[in-house]
Tab-separated table of N, CA, C and O in Angstrom:
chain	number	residue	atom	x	y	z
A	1	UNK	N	86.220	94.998	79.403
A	1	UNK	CA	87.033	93.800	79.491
A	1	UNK	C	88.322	94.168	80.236
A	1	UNK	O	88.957	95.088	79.721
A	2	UNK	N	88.771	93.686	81.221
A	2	UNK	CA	90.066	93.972	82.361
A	2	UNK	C	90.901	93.523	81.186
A	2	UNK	O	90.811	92.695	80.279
A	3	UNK	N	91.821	94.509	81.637
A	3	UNK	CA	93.496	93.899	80.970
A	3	UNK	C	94.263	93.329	81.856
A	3	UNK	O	93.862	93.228	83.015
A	4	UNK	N	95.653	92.796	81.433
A	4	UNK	CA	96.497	92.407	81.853
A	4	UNK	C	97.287	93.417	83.064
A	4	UNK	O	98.181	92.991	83.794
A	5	UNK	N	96.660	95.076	83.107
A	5	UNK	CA	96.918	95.645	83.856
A	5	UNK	C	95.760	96.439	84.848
A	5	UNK	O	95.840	97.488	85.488
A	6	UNK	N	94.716	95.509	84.687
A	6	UNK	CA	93.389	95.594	85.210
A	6	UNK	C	92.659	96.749	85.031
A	6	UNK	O	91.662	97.079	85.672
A	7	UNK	N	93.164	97.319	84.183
A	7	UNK	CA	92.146	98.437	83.562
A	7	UNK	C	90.659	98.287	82.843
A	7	UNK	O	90.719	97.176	82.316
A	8	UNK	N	90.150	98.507	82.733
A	8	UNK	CA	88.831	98.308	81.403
A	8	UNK	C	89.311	98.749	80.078
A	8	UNK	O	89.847	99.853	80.174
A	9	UNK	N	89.310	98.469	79.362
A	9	UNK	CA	89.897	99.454	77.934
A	9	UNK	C	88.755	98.494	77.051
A	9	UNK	O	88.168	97.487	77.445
A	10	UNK	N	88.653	99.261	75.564
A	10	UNK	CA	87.973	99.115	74.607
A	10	UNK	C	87.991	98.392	73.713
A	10	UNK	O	88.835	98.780	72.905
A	11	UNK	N	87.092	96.773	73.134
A	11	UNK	CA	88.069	95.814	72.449
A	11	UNK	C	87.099	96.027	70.524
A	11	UNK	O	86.046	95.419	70.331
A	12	UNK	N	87.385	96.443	70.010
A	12	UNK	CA	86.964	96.319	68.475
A	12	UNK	C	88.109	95.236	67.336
A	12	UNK	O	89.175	95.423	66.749
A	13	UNK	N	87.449	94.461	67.440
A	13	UNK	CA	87.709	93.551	65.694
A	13	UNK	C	87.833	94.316	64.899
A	13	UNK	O	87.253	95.331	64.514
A	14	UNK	N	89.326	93.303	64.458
A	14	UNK	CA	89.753	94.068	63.117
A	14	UNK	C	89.375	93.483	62.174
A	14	UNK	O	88.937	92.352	62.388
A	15	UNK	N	89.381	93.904	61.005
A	15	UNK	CA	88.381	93.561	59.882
A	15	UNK	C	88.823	91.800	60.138
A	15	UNK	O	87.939	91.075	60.594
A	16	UNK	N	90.196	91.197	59.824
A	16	UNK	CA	90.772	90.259	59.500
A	16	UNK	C	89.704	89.280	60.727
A	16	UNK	O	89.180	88.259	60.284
A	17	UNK	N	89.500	89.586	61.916
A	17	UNK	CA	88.652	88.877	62.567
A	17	UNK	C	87.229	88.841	62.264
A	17	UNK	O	86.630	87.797	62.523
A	18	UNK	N	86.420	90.089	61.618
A	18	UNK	CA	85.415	90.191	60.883
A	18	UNK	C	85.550	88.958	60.001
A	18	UNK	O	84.640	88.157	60.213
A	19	UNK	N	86.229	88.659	59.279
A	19	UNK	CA	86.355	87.603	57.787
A	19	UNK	C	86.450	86.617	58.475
A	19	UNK	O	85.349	86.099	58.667
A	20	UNK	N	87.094	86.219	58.842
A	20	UNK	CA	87.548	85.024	59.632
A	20	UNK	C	86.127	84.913	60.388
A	20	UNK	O	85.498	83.958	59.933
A	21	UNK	N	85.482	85.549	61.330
A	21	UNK	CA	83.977	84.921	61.456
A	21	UNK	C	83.068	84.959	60.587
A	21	UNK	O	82.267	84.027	60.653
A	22	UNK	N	82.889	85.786	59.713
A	22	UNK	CA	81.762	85.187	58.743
A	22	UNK	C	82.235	83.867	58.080
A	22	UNK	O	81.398	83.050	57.693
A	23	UNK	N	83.469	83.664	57.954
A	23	UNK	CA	83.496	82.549	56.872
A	23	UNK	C	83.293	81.085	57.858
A	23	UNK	O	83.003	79.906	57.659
A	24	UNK	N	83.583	81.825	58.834
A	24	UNK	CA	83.368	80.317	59.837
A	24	UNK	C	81.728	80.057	59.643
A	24	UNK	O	81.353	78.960	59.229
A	25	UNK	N	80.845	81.023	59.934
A	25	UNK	CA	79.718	80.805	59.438
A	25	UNK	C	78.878	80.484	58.215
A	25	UNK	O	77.954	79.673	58.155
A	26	UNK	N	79.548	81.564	56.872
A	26	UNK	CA	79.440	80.915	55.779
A	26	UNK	C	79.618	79.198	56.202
A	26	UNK	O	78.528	78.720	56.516
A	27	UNK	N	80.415	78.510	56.248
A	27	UNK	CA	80.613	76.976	56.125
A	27	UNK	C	80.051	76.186	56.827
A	27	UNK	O	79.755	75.012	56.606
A	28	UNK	N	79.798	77.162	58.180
A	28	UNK	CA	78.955	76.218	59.248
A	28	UNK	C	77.109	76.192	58.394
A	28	UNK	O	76.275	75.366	58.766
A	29	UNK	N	76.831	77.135	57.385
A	29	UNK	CA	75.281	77.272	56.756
A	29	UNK	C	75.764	76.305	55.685
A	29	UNK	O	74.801	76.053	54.961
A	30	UNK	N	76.691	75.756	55.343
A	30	UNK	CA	76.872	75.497	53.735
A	30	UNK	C	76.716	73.984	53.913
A	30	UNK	O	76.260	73.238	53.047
A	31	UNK	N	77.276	73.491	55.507
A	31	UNK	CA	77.476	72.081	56.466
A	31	UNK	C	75.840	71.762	56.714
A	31	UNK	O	75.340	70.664	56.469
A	32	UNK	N	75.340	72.537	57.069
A	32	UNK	CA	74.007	72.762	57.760
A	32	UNK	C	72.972	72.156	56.552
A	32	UNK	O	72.543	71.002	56.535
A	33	UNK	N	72.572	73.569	55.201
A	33	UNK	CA	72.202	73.048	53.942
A	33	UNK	C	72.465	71.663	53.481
A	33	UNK	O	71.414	71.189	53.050
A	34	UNK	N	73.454	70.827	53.400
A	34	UNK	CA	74.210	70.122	53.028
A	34	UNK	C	73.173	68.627	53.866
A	34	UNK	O	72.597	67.643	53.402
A	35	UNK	N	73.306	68.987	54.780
A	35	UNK	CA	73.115	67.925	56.180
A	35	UNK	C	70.952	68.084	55.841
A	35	UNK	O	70.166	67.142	55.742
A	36	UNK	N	70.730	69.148	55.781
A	36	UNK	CA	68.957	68.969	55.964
A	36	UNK	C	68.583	68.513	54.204
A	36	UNK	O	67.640	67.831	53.803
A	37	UNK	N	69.445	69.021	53.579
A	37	UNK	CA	69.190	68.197	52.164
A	37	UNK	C	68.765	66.586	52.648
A	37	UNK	O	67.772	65.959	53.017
A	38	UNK	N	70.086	66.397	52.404
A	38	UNK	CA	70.501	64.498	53.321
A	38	UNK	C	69.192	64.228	53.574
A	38	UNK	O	68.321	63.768	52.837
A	39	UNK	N	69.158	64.694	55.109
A	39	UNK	CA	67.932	64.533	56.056
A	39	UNK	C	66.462	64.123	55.128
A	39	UNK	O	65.712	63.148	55.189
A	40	UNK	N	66.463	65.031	54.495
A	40	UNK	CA	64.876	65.565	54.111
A	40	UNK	C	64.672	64.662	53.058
A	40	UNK	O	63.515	64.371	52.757
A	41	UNK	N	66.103	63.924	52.143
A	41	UNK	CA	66.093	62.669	51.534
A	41	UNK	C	65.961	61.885	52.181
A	41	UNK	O	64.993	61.243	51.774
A	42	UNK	N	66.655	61.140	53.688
A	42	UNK	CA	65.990	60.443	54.140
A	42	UNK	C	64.686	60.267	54.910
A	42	UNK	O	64.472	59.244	55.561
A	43	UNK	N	63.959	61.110	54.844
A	43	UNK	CA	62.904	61.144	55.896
A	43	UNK	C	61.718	61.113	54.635
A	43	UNK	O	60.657	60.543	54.890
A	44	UNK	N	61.900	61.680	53.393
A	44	UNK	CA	61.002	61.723	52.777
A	44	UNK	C	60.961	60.757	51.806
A	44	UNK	O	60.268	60.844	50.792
A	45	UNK	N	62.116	59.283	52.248
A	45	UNK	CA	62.362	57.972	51.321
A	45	UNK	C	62.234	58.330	50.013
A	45	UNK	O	61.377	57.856	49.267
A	46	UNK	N	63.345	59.449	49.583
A	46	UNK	CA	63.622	59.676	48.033
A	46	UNK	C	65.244	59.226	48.281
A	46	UNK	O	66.042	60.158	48.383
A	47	UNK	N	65.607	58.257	48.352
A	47	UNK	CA	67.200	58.303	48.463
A	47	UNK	C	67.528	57.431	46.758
A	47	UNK	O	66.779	56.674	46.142
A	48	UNK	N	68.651	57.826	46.467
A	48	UNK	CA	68.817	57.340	45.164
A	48	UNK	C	68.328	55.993	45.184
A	48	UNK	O	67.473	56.111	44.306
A	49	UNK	N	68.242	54.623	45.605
A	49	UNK	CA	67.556	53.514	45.316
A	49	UNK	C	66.275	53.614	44.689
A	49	UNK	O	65.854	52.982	43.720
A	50	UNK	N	65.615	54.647	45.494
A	50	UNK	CA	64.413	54.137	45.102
A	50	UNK	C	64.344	55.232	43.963
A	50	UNK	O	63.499	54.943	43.116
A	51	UNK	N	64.906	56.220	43.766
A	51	UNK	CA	64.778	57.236	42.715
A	51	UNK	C	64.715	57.045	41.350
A	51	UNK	O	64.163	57.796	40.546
A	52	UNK	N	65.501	55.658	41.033
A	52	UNK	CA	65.927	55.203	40.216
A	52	UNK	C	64.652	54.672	39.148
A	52	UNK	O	63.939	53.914	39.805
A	53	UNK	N	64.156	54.803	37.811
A	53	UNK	CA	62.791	54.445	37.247
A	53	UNK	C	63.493	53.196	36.937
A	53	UNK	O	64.662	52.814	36.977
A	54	UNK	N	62.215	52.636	36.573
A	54	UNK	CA	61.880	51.354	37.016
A	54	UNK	C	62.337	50.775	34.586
A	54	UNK	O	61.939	51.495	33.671
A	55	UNK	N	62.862	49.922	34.440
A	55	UNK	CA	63.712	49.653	33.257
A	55	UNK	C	62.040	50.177	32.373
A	55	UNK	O	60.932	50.383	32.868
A	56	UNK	N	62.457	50.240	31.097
A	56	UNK	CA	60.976	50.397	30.283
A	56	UNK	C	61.204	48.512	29.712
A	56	UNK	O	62.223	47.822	29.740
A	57	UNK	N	60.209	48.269	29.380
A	57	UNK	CA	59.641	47.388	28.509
A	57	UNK	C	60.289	46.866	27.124
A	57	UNK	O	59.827	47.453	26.146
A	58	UNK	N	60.995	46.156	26.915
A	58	UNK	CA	61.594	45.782	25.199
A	58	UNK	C	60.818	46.350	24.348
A	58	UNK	O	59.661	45.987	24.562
A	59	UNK	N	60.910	47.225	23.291
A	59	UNK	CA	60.118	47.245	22.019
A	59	UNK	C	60.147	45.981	21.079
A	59	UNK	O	60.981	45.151	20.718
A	60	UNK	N	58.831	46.251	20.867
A	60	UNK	CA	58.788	45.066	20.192
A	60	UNK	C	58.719	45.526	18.430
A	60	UNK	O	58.021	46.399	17.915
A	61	UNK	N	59.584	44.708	17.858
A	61	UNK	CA	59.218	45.286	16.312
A	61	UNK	C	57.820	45.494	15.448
A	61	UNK	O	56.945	44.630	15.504
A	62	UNK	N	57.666	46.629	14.686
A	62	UNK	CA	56.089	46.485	14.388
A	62	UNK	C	55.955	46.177	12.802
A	62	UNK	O	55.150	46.591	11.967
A	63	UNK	N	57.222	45.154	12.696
A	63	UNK	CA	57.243	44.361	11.223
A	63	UNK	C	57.062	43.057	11.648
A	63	UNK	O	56.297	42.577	10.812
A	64	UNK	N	57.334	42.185	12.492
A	64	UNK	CA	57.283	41.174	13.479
A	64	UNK	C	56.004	41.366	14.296
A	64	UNK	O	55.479	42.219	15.011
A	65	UNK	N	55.727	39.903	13.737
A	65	UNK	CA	53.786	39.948	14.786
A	65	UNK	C	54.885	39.164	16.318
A	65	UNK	O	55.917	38.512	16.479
A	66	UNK	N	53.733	39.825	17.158
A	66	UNK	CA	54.060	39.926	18.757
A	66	UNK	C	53.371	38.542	18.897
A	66	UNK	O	53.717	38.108	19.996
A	67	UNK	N	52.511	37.610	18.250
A	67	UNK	CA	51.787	36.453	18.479
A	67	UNK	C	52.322	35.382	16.663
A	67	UNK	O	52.097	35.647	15.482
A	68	UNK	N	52.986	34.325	17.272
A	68	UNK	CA	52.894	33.476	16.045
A	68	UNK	C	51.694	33.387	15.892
A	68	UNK	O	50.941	33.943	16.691
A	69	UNK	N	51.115	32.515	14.606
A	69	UNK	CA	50.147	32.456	14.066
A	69	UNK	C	49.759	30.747	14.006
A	69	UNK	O	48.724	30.367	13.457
């Protein structure tokens, strides 16, 4: 890489730039996960509407006839 005094010299990351890119990546996988979840709810029409079960049925008392007489 030329310098400012057109030399070639040797460029190594310091740790602090090490961290600073993984975490950019950590978040860019966490964005990613996040987003194909979503996706894979909508594509596979499980989105909370329809997720939702369907009410149950009133019980009916079983001291009380279900038919007058």
């Amino acid at each position: 890489m030329p310098s400012t005094l057109h030399e070639i010299v040797e460029y190594r990351p310091s740790d602090i730039e090490w961290k600073v890119t993984a975490g950019i990546w950590a978040l860019g996988l966490i964005i990613y996960t996040l987003f194909i979840k979503i996706a894979a709810g909508i594509l596979l029409d499980r989105t909370k509407m329809q997720a939702q079960p369907e009410p149950a049925p009133p019980i009916q008392n079983a001291t009380t006839p279900s038919h007058p007489a």
